[in-house]
PDB file of C-alpha atoms in Angstrom:
ATOM      1  CA  MET A 142       0.000   0.000   0.000  1.00  0.00           C
ATOM      2  CA  ALA A 143       3.047   2.264   0.087  1.00  0.00           C
ATOM      3  CA  ASP A 144       2.381   3.386  -3.492  1.00  0.00           C
ATOM      4  CA  ARG A 145      -1.069   4.791  -2.649  1.00  0.00           C
ATOM      5  CA  TRP A 146      -2.193   7.814  -0.709  1.00  0.00           C
ATOM      6  CA  ILE A 147      -4.012   6.877   2.505  1.00  0.00           C
ATOM      7  CA  LEU A 148      -6.302   9.375   4.223  1.00  0.00           C
ATOM      8  CA  LYS A 149      -5.120   9.689   7.824  1.00  0.00           C
ATOM      9  CA  GLN A 150      -7.212  12.612   9.072  1.00  0.00           C
ATOM     10  CA  ILE A 151      -9.934  14.969   7.893  1.00  0.00           C
ATOM     11  CA  THR A 152     -11.345  18.030   9.653  1.00  0.00           C
ATOM     12  CA  ILE A 153     -14.671  19.397   8.385  1.00  0.00           C
ATOM     13  CA  THR A 154     -16.236  22.732   9.318  1.00  0.00           C
ATOM     14  CA  GLY A 155     -19.394  24.318   7.887  1.00  0.00           C
ATOM     15  CA  PHE A 156     -19.514  21.905   4.958  1.00  0.00           C
ATOM     16  CA  ARG A 157     -22.937  20.630   3.860  1.00  0.00           C
ATOM     17  CA  GLY A 158     -24.367  18.797   6.910  1.00  0.00           C
ATOM     18  CA  PHE A 159     -21.650  20.055   9.283  1.00  0.00           C
ATOM     19  CA  VAL A 160     -21.915  23.347  11.153  1.00  0.00           C
ATOM     20  CA  LYS A 161     -19.395  22.835  13.927  1.00  0.00           C
ATOM     21  CA  GLN A 162     -15.888  21.517  13.422  1.00  0.00           C
ATOM     22  CA  LYS A 163     -15.529  17.746  13.363  1.00  0.00           C
ATOM     23  CA  THR A 164     -12.304  15.744  13.015  1.00  0.00           C
ATOM     24  CA  PHE A 165     -12.142  12.128  11.861  1.00  0.00           C
ATOM     25  CA  LEU A 166      -9.062   9.966  12.315  1.00  0.00           C
ATOM     26  CA  THR A 167      -8.997   7.356   9.568  1.00  0.00           C
ATOM     27  CA  SER A 168      -6.064   5.199  10.629  1.00  0.00           C
ATOM     28  CA  GLU A 169      -8.197   2.044  10.809  1.00  0.00           C
ATOM     29  CA  PRO A 170      -8.475  -0.083   7.632  1.00  0.00           C
ATOM     30  CA  PHE A 171     -12.286  -0.148   7.881  1.00  0.00           C
ATOM     31  CA  ILE A 172     -14.613   2.634   9.041  1.00  0.00           C
ATOM     32  CA  LEU A 173     -18.406   2.383   9.273  1.00  0.00           C
ATOM     33  CA  PHE A 174     -20.581   5.505   9.344  1.00  0.00           C
ATOM     34  CA  ASP A 175     -23.963   4.910  10.964  1.00  0.00           C
ATOM     35  CA  GLY A 176     -26.703   7.410  11.704  1.00  0.00           C
ATOM     36  CA  PRO A 177     -30.087   8.827  10.659  1.00  0.00           C
ATOM     37  CA  GLN A 178     -30.671  11.025   7.645  1.00  0.00           C
ATOM     38  CA  ARG A 179     -28.947  14.423   7.696  1.00  0.00           C
ATOM     39  CA  SER A 180     -26.438  13.239  10.284  1.00  0.00           C
ATOM     40  CA  GLY A 181     -23.467  13.912   7.986  1.00  0.00           C
ATOM     41  CA  LYS A 182     -22.659  10.486   6.513  1.00  0.00           C
ATOM     42  CA  SER A 183     -22.760  11.552   2.867  1.00  0.00           C
ATOM     43  CA  SER A 184     -21.326  14.969   3.728  1.00  0.00           C
ATOM     44  CA  THR A 185     -18.228  13.287   5.143  1.00  0.00           C
ATOM     45  CA  LEU A 186     -17.608  11.317   1.958  1.00  0.00           C
ATOM     46  CA  VAL A 187     -18.303  14.297  -0.279  1.00  0.00           C
ATOM     47  CA  ALA A 188     -16.005  16.488   1.838  1.00  0.00           C
ATOM     48  CA  ILE A 189     -13.151  14.161   0.855  1.00  0.00           C
ATOM     49  CA  GLU A 190     -14.042  14.660  -2.815  1.00  0.00           C
ATOM     50  CA  TRP A 191     -14.317  18.411  -2.493  1.00  0.00           C
ATOM     51  CA  GLY A 192     -11.052  18.642  -0.593  1.00  0.00           C
ATOM     52  CA  MET A 193      -9.207  16.895  -3.415  1.00  0.00           C
ATOM     53  CA  PHE A 194     -11.049  18.167  -6.506  1.00  0.00           C
ATOM     54  CA  GLY A 195     -12.788  21.402  -5.510  1.00  0.00           C
ATOM     55  CA  ASN A 196     -15.695  22.610  -7.613  1.00  0.00           C
ATOM     56  CA  GLU A 197     -15.142  19.807 -10.152  1.00  0.00           C
ATOM     57  CA  VAL A 198     -17.459  17.698  -7.964  1.00  0.00           C
ATOM     58  CA  THR A 199     -20.403  20.005  -8.743  1.00  0.00           C
ATOM     59  CA  LYS A 200     -20.023  20.166 -12.524  1.00  0.00           C
ATOM     60  CA  LYS A 201     -22.417  18.570 -14.996  1.00  0.00           C
ATOM     61  CA  ALA A 202     -19.629  16.436 -16.513  1.00  0.00           C
ATOM     62  CA  ILE A 203     -19.531  14.397 -13.300  1.00  0.00           C
ATOM     63  CA  GLY A 204     -22.873  12.960 -14.376  1.00  0.00           C
ATOM     64  CA  ILE A 205     -24.739  13.317 -11.066  1.00  0.00           C
ATOM     65  CA  ASP A 206     -27.939  15.313 -11.598  1.00  0.00           C
ATOM     66  CA  GLU A 207     -28.368  15.954  -7.872  1.00  0.00           C
ATOM     67  CA  ARG A 208     -25.193  18.062  -7.948  1.00  0.00           C
ATOM     68  CA  ARG A 209     -26.758  20.777 -10.112  1.00  0.00           C
ATOM     69  CA  GLY A 210     -27.198  23.956  -8.097  1.00  0.00           C
ATOM     70  CA  TRP A 211     -25.374  22.287  -5.234  1.00  0.00           C
ATOM     71  CA  LYS A 212     -24.422  24.361  -2.188  1.00  0.00           C
ATOM     72  CA  ILE A 213     -21.078  23.619  -0.569  1.00  0.00           C
ATOM     73  CA  ARG A 214     -21.454  25.815   2.503  1.00  0.00           C
ATOM     74  CA  ASN A 215     -23.942  25.017   5.265  1.00  0.00           C
ATOM     75  CA  THR A 216     -26.629  27.699   5.388  1.00  0.00           C
ATOM     76  CA  ASN A 217     -25.794  28.402   9.050  1.00  0.00           C
ATOM     77  CA  ALA A 218     -22.048  28.770   8.462  1.00  0.00           C
ATOM     78  CA  ASP A 219     -19.992  31.655   7.108  1.00  0.00           C
ATOM     79  CA  GLU A 220     -17.281  29.316   5.830  1.00  0.00           C
ATOM     80  CA  ALA A 221     -17.018  25.737   4.609  1.00  0.00           C
ATOM     81  CA  CYS A 222     -13.568  24.329   5.265  1.00  0.00           C
ATOM     82  CA  VAL A 223     -12.013  20.908   4.709  1.00  0.00           C
ATOM     83  CA  GLU A 224      -8.525  20.022   5.922  1.00  0.00           C
ATOM     84  CA  MET A 225      -7.079  16.651   4.954  1.00  0.00           C
ATOM     85  CA  VAL A 226      -3.878  14.793   5.786  1.00  0.00           C
ATOM     86  CA  LEU A 227      -2.819  11.933   3.511  1.00  0.00           C
ATOM     87  CA  GLN A 228       0.213   9.678   3.712  1.00  0.00           C
ATOM     88  CA  LYS A 229       2.084   7.578   1.154  1.00  0.00           C
ATOM     89  CA  GLY A 230       5.128   5.849   2.576  1.00  0.00           C
ATOM     90  CA  GLN A 231       7.207   8.626   4.123  1.00  0.00           C
ATOM     91  CA  ASP A 232       5.426  11.390   2.189  1.00  0.00           C
ATOM     92  CA  ILE A 233       2.838  13.571   3.932  1.00  0.00           C
ATOM     93  CA  LEU A 234       0.308  15.572   1.904  1.00  0.00           C
ATOM     94  CA  LYS A 235      -1.875  18.217   3.537  1.00  0.00           C
ATOM     95  CA  ILE A 236      -4.778  19.793   1.642  1.00  0.00           C
ATOM     96  CA  VAL A 237      -6.777  22.811   2.828  1.00  0.00           C
ATOM     97  CA  ARG A 238      -9.786  24.107   0.910  1.00  0.00           C
ATOM     98  CA  SER A 239     -12.397  26.620   2.044  1.00  0.00           C
ATOM     99  CA  ASP A 240     -15.394  28.460   0.646  1.00  0.00           C
ATOM    100  CA  LYS A 241     -16.299  31.674   2.442  1.00  0.00           C
ATOM    101  CA  LYS A 242     -19.503  33.653   2.294  1.00  0.00           C
ATOM    102  CA  ARG A 243     -17.654  36.792   1.233  1.00  0.00           C
ATOM    103  CA  ARG A 244     -16.164  36.641  -2.246  1.00  0.00           C
ATOM    104  CA  GLY A 245     -12.392  36.654  -2.479  1.00  0.00           C
ATOM    105  CA  ASN A 246     -11.818  35.175   0.969  1.00  0.00           C
ATOM    106  CA  SER A 247     -11.840  31.488  -0.021  1.00  0.00           C
ATOM    107  CA  ARG A 248      -8.638  29.498   0.413  1.00  0.00           C
ATOM    108  CA  PHE A 249      -6.943  26.587  -1.286  1.00  0.00           C
ATOM    109  CA  TYR A 250      -3.442  25.267  -0.813  1.00  0.00           C
ATOM    110  CA  PHE A 251      -1.594  22.034  -0.243  1.00  0.00           C
ATOM    111  CA  GLU A 252       1.708  21.050   1.316  1.00  0.00           C
ATOM    112  CA  LEU A 253       3.792  18.065   0.247  1.00  0.00           C
ATOM    113  CA  ASN A 254       6.306  17.327   2.978  1.00  0.00           C
ATOM    114  CA  GLY A 255       6.012  20.949   4.082  1.00  0.00           C
ATOM    115  CA  ASN A 256       6.470  22.429   0.587  1.00  0.00           C
ATOM    116  CA  PRO A 257       3.424  24.596  -0.255  1.00  0.00           C
ATOM    117  CA  GLY A 258       1.583  24.797  -3.559  1.00  0.00           C
ATOM    118  CA  THR A 259      -1.624  26.241  -5.012  1.00  0.00           C
ATOM    119  CA  ASP A 260      -1.750  24.671  -8.483  1.00  0.00           C
ATOM    120  CA  GLU A 261      -4.810  22.413  -8.899  1.00  0.00           C
ATOM    121  CA  GLY A 262      -3.183  20.547 -11.787  1.00  0.00           C
ATOM    122  CA  LYS A 263      -0.080  19.810  -9.749  1.00  0.00           C
ATOM    123  CA  LEU A 264      -2.238  18.478  -6.905  1.00  0.00           C
ATOM    124  CA  ARG A 265      -3.986  16.108  -9.343  1.00  0.00           C
ATOM    125  CA  THR A 266      -0.594  14.904 -10.526  1.00  0.00           C
ATOM    126  CA  ILE A 267       0.518  14.287  -6.949  1.00  0.00           C
ATOM    127  CA  LEU A 268      -2.715  12.448  -6.127  1.00  0.00           C
ATOM    128  CA  GLY A 269      -2.428  10.422  -9.327  1.00  0.00           C
ATOM    129  CA  ILE A 270      -6.176  10.331  -9.937  1.00  0.00           C
ATOM    130  CA  GLN A 271      -8.831  12.374 -11.750  1.00  0.00           C
ATOM    131  CA  PRO A 272     -12.422  12.954 -10.535  1.00  0.00           C
ATOM    132  CA  LYS A 273     -14.034  10.490 -12.965  1.00  0.00           C
ATOM    133  CA  ASP A 274     -11.531   7.786 -12.038  1.00  0.00           C
ATOM    134  CA  TYR A 275     -12.211   8.481  -8.368  1.00  0.00           C
ATOM    135  CA  TYR A 276     -15.956   7.999  -8.852  1.00  0.00           C
ATOM    136  CA  SER A 277     -15.544   4.727 -10.733  1.00  0.00           C
ATOM    137  CA  SER A 278     -12.855   3.145  -8.545  1.00  0.00           C
ATOM    138  CA  VAL A 279     -13.004   4.731  -5.064  1.00  0.00           C
ATOM    139  CA  HIS A 280     -16.350   6.314  -4.193  1.00  0.00           C
ATOM    140  CA  LEU A 281     -19.457   4.719  -5.679  1.00  0.00           C
ATOM    141  CA  HIS A 282     -22.213   7.316  -5.341  1.00  0.00           C
ATOM    142  CA  GLN A 283     -25.651   6.352  -4.125  1.00  0.00           C
ATOM    143  CA  GLU A 284     -27.109   8.517  -6.892  1.00  0.00           C
ATOM    144  CA  ILE A 285     -25.487   6.259  -9.501  1.00  0.00           C
ATOM    145  CA  ILE A 286     -26.757   3.115  -7.766  1.00  0.00           C
ATOM    146  CA  ARG A 287     -30.275   4.563  -7.734  1.00  0.00           C
ATOM    147  CA  SER A 288     -30.022   5.364 -11.448  1.00  0.00           C
ATOM    148  CA  LEU A 289     -29.110   1.742 -12.172  1.00  0.00           C
ATOM    149  CA  LEU A 290     -32.338   0.623 -10.510  1.00  0.00           C
ATOM    150  CA  THR A 291     -34.910   3.259 -11.408  1.00  0.00           C
ATOM    151  CA  GLU A 292     -33.958   5.158 -14.576  1.00  0.00           C
ATOM    152  CA  GLU A 293     -34.859   4.476 -18.207  1.00  0.00           C
ATOM    153  CA  PRO A 294     -32.624   1.989 -20.117  1.00  0.00           C
ATOM    154  CA  ARG A 295     -30.568   4.758 -21.762  1.00  0.00           C
ATOM    155  CA  SER A 296     -29.950   6.456 -18.408  1.00  0.00           C
ATOM    156  CA  ARG A 297     -29.085   3.115 -16.809  1.00  0.00           C
ATOM    157  CA  ARG A 298     -26.521   2.494 -19.520  1.00  0.00           C
ATOM    158  CA  ASP A 299     -24.978   5.923 -18.917  1.00  0.00           C
ATOM    159  CA  SER A 300     -24.848   5.259 -15.162  1.00  0.00           C
ATOM    160  CA  LEU A 301     -23.211   1.877 -15.714  1.00  0.00           C
ATOM    161  CA  ASP A 302     -20.653   3.485 -18.022  1.00  0.00           C
ATOM    162  CA  ARG A 303     -19.768   6.011 -15.313  1.00  0.00           C
ATOM    163  CA  LEU A 304     -19.563   3.242 -12.734  1.00  0.00           C
ATOM    164  CA  LEU A 305     -17.120   1.235 -14.860  1.00  0.00           C
ATOM    165  CA  GLY A 306     -15.193   4.285 -16.033  1.00  0.00           C
ATOM    166  CA  LEU A 307     -16.335   3.745 -19.633  1.00  0.00           C
ATOM    167  CA  SER A 308     -18.150   7.032 -20.228  1.00  0.00           C
ATOM    168  CA  GLU A 309     -15.233   8.727 -22.012  1.00  0.00           C
ATOM    169  CA  LEU A 310     -14.633   5.656 -24.180  1.00  0.00           C
ATOM    170  CA  ARG A 311     -18.344   5.566 -25.028  1.00  0.00           C
ATOM    171  CA  ASN A 312     -18.185   9.251 -26.003  1.00  0.00           C
ATOM    172  CA  VAL A 313     -15.233   8.551 -28.314  1.00  0.00           C
ATOM    173  CA  ILE A 314     -17.084   5.659 -29.975  1.00  0.00           C
ATOM    174  CA  ASP A 315     -20.234   7.767 -30.401  1.00  0.00           C
ATOM    175  CA  GLY A 316     -18.107  10.581 -31.809  1.00  0.00           C
ATOM    176  CA  ILE A 317     -16.597   8.237 -34.394  1.00  0.00           C
ATOM    177  CA  LYS A 318     -20.078   7.145 -35.449  1.00  0.00           C
ATOM    178  CA  LEU A 319     -21.248  10.744 -35.791  1.00  0.00           C
ATOM    179  CA  ALA A 320     -18.120  11.643 -37.759  1.00  0.00           C
ATOM    180  CA  ARG A 321     -18.974   8.904 -40.325  1.00  0.00           C
ATOM    181  CA  ILE A 322     -15.358   7.770 -40.344  1.00  0.00           C
ATOM    182  CA  PRO A 323     -15.906   4.703 -42.620  1.00  0.00           C
ATOM    183  CA  GLU A 324     -17.476   6.921 -45.302  1.00  0.00           C
ATOM    184  CA  VAL A 325     -14.653   9.444 -45.038  1.00  0.00           C
ATOM    185  CA  LEU A 326     -12.016   6.701 -45.260  1.00  0.00           C
ATOM    186  CA  LYS A 327     -13.731   5.212 -48.330  1.00  0.00           C
ATOM    187  CA  ASP A 328     -13.771   8.635 -49.983  1.00  0.00           C
ATOM    188  CA  VAL A 329     -10.055   9.098 -49.225  1.00  0.00           C
ATOM    189  CA  ASP A 330      -9.307   5.602 -50.555  1.00  0.00           C
ATOM    190  CA  ASP A 331     -11.230   6.350 -53.768  1.00  0.00           C
ATOM    191  CA  LYS A 332      -9.265   9.572 -54.255  1.00  0.00           C
ATOM    192  CA  PHE A 333      -5.942   7.800 -53.750  1.00  0.00           C
ATOM    193  CA  GLY A 334      -7.086   5.113 -56.205  1.00  0.00           C
ATOM    194  CA  LEU A 335      -7.830   7.801 -58.808  1.00  0.00           C
ATOM    195  CA  ILE A 336      -4.405   9.388 -58.256  1.00  0.00           C
ATOM    196  CA  GLU A 337      -2.740   5.979 -58.617  1.00  0.00           C
ATOM    197  CA  THR A 338      -4.603   5.333 -61.890  1.00  0.00           C
ATOM    198  CA  LYS A 339      -3.498   8.696 -63.304  1.00  0.00           C
ATOM    199  CA  LEU A 340       0.129   8.103 -62.260  1.00  0.00           C
ATOM    200  CA  ASN A 341       0.160   4.662 -63.865  1.00  0.00           C
ATOM    201  CA  ALA A 342      -1.188   6.183 -67.094  1.00  0.00           C
ATOM    202  CA  VAL A 343       1.558   8.845 -67.075  1.00  0.00           C
ATOM    203  CA  ILE A 344       4.234   6.196 -66.385  1.00  0.00           C
ATOM    204  CA  THR A 345       2.960   4.041 -69.268  1.00  0.00           C
ATOM    205  CA  ASN A 346       3.024   7.016 -71.658  1.00  0.00           C
ATOM    206  CA  LYS A 347       6.562   7.979 -70.618  1.00  0.00           C
ATOM    207  CA  ARG A 348       7.792   4.407 -71.074  1.00  0.00           C
ATOM    208  CA  THR A 349       6.266   4.396 -74.566  1.00  0.00           C
ATOM    209  CA  ASP A 350       8.015   7.698 -75.365  1.00  0.00           C
ATOM    210  CA  ILE A 351      11.353   6.294 -74.131  1.00  0.00           C
ATOM    211  CA  GLN A 352      10.954   3.142 -76.216  1.00  0.00           C
ATOM    212  CA  LYS A 353      10.171   5.208 -79.330  1.00  0.00           C
ATOM    213  CA  ALA A 354      13.236   7.381 -78.659  1.00  0.00           C
ATOM    214  CA  LYS A 355      15.427   4.268 -78.393  1.00  0.00           C
ATOM    215  CA  GLU A 356      14.096   2.881 -81.674  1.00  0.00           C
ATOM    216  CA  THR A 357      14.810   6.203 -83.387  1.00  0.00           C
ATOM    217  CA  GLY A 358      18.321   6.166 -81.919  1.00  0.00           C
ATOM    218  CA  PHE A 359      18.989   2.634 -83.130  1.00  0.00           C
ATOM    219  CA  GLN A 360      17.878   3.670 -86.630  1.00  0.00           C
ATOM    220  CA  LYS A 361      20.454   6.476 -86.511  1.00  0.00           C
ATOM    221  CA  GLY A 362      23.272   4.108 -85.525  1.00  0.00           C
ATOM    222  CA  LEU A 363      23.256   4.299 -81.722  1.00  0.00           C
ATOM    223  CA  THR A 364      23.886   1.149 -79.663  1.00  0.00           C
ATOM    224  CA  SER A 365      22.393  -0.098 -76.389  1.00  0.00           C
ATOM    225  CA  ASN A 366      25.565   1.069 -74.610  1.00  0.00           C
ATOM    226  CA  ASP A 367      24.893   4.620 -75.807  1.00  0.00           C
ATOM    227  CA  PHE A 368      21.647   4.586 -73.802  1.00  0.00           C
ATOM    228  CA  SER A 369      23.437   3.597 -70.568  1.00  0.00           C
ATOM    229  CA  GLU A 370      24.704   6.118 -68.025  1.00  0.00           C
ATOM    230  CA  THR A 371      28.312   5.558 -69.131  1.00  0.00           C
ATOM    231  CA  GLY A 372      27.491   5.810 -72.826  1.00  0.00           C
ATOM    232  CA  ALA A 373      25.430   8.956 -72.333  1.00  0.00           C
ATOM    233  CA  GLY A 374      28.337  10.516 -70.398  1.00  0.00           C
ATOM    234  CA  GLN A 375      30.796   9.711 -73.167  1.00  0.00           C
ATOM    235  CA  MET A 376      28.508  11.247 -75.786  1.00  0.00           C
ATOM    236  CA  CYS A 377      28.170  14.413 -73.697  1.00  0.00           C
ATOM    237  CA  GLU A 378      31.961  14.685 -73.376  1.00  0.00           C
ATOM    238  CA  ALA A 379      32.293  14.222 -77.143  1.00  0.00           C
ATOM    239  CA  VAL A 380      29.833  17.047 -77.744  1.00  0.00           C
ATOM    240  CA  LYS A 381      31.757  19.321 -75.343  1.00  0.00           C
ATOM    241  CA  THR A 382      35.086  18.738 -77.054  1.00  0.00           C
ATOM    242  CA  ALA A 383      33.730  18.876 -80.588  1.00  0.00           C
TER     243      ALA A 383
END
């Protein structure tokens, strides 16, 4: 497990179902969250997502309809803040992300072994995972499970694709179909075939011209050697010195 980041601690304040600060130590290999609705179970899991990926977790591309118009900050809090500590071998990664009521006061930074950074792309590189991969291999959302059971066949297929991490591949395949690639390739092949036919016709005509020129040369007393590279060179030298 030394090659994977392990969440060791998370502190959540004012995020979704949390108003007051709550810290979870996640050193155990298995953790069970139990409680009634609105007790913060889902908020805890989503706080991990938001801490790592920020507002990416609320975008339409994630494929979770319930996230549209989503509010990060608890209505009774002035700030939503998530602080995470992850460990991989001897490396320690700290992530801090906040969303404040007043614009311009939100924070985001991370520290890898004490070295600070604020680049989201660099954090993704350090984590080694993208949001869609996280949803298909780490956190299986209850919204996706519900879609598999209750939605129309097309929606169920889309949910299953997201679950298996196949949605992007499916989009590529659909894009190829829409682009009518086989028809385009056939058209290109036909054009190359036409070019090849024209070139072969030109080559045949040139060979005929060369053969006629040789026959004319033979009639005038030239030999086969005169048509070789050496013979042609000798004739050119003779013309120069004449």
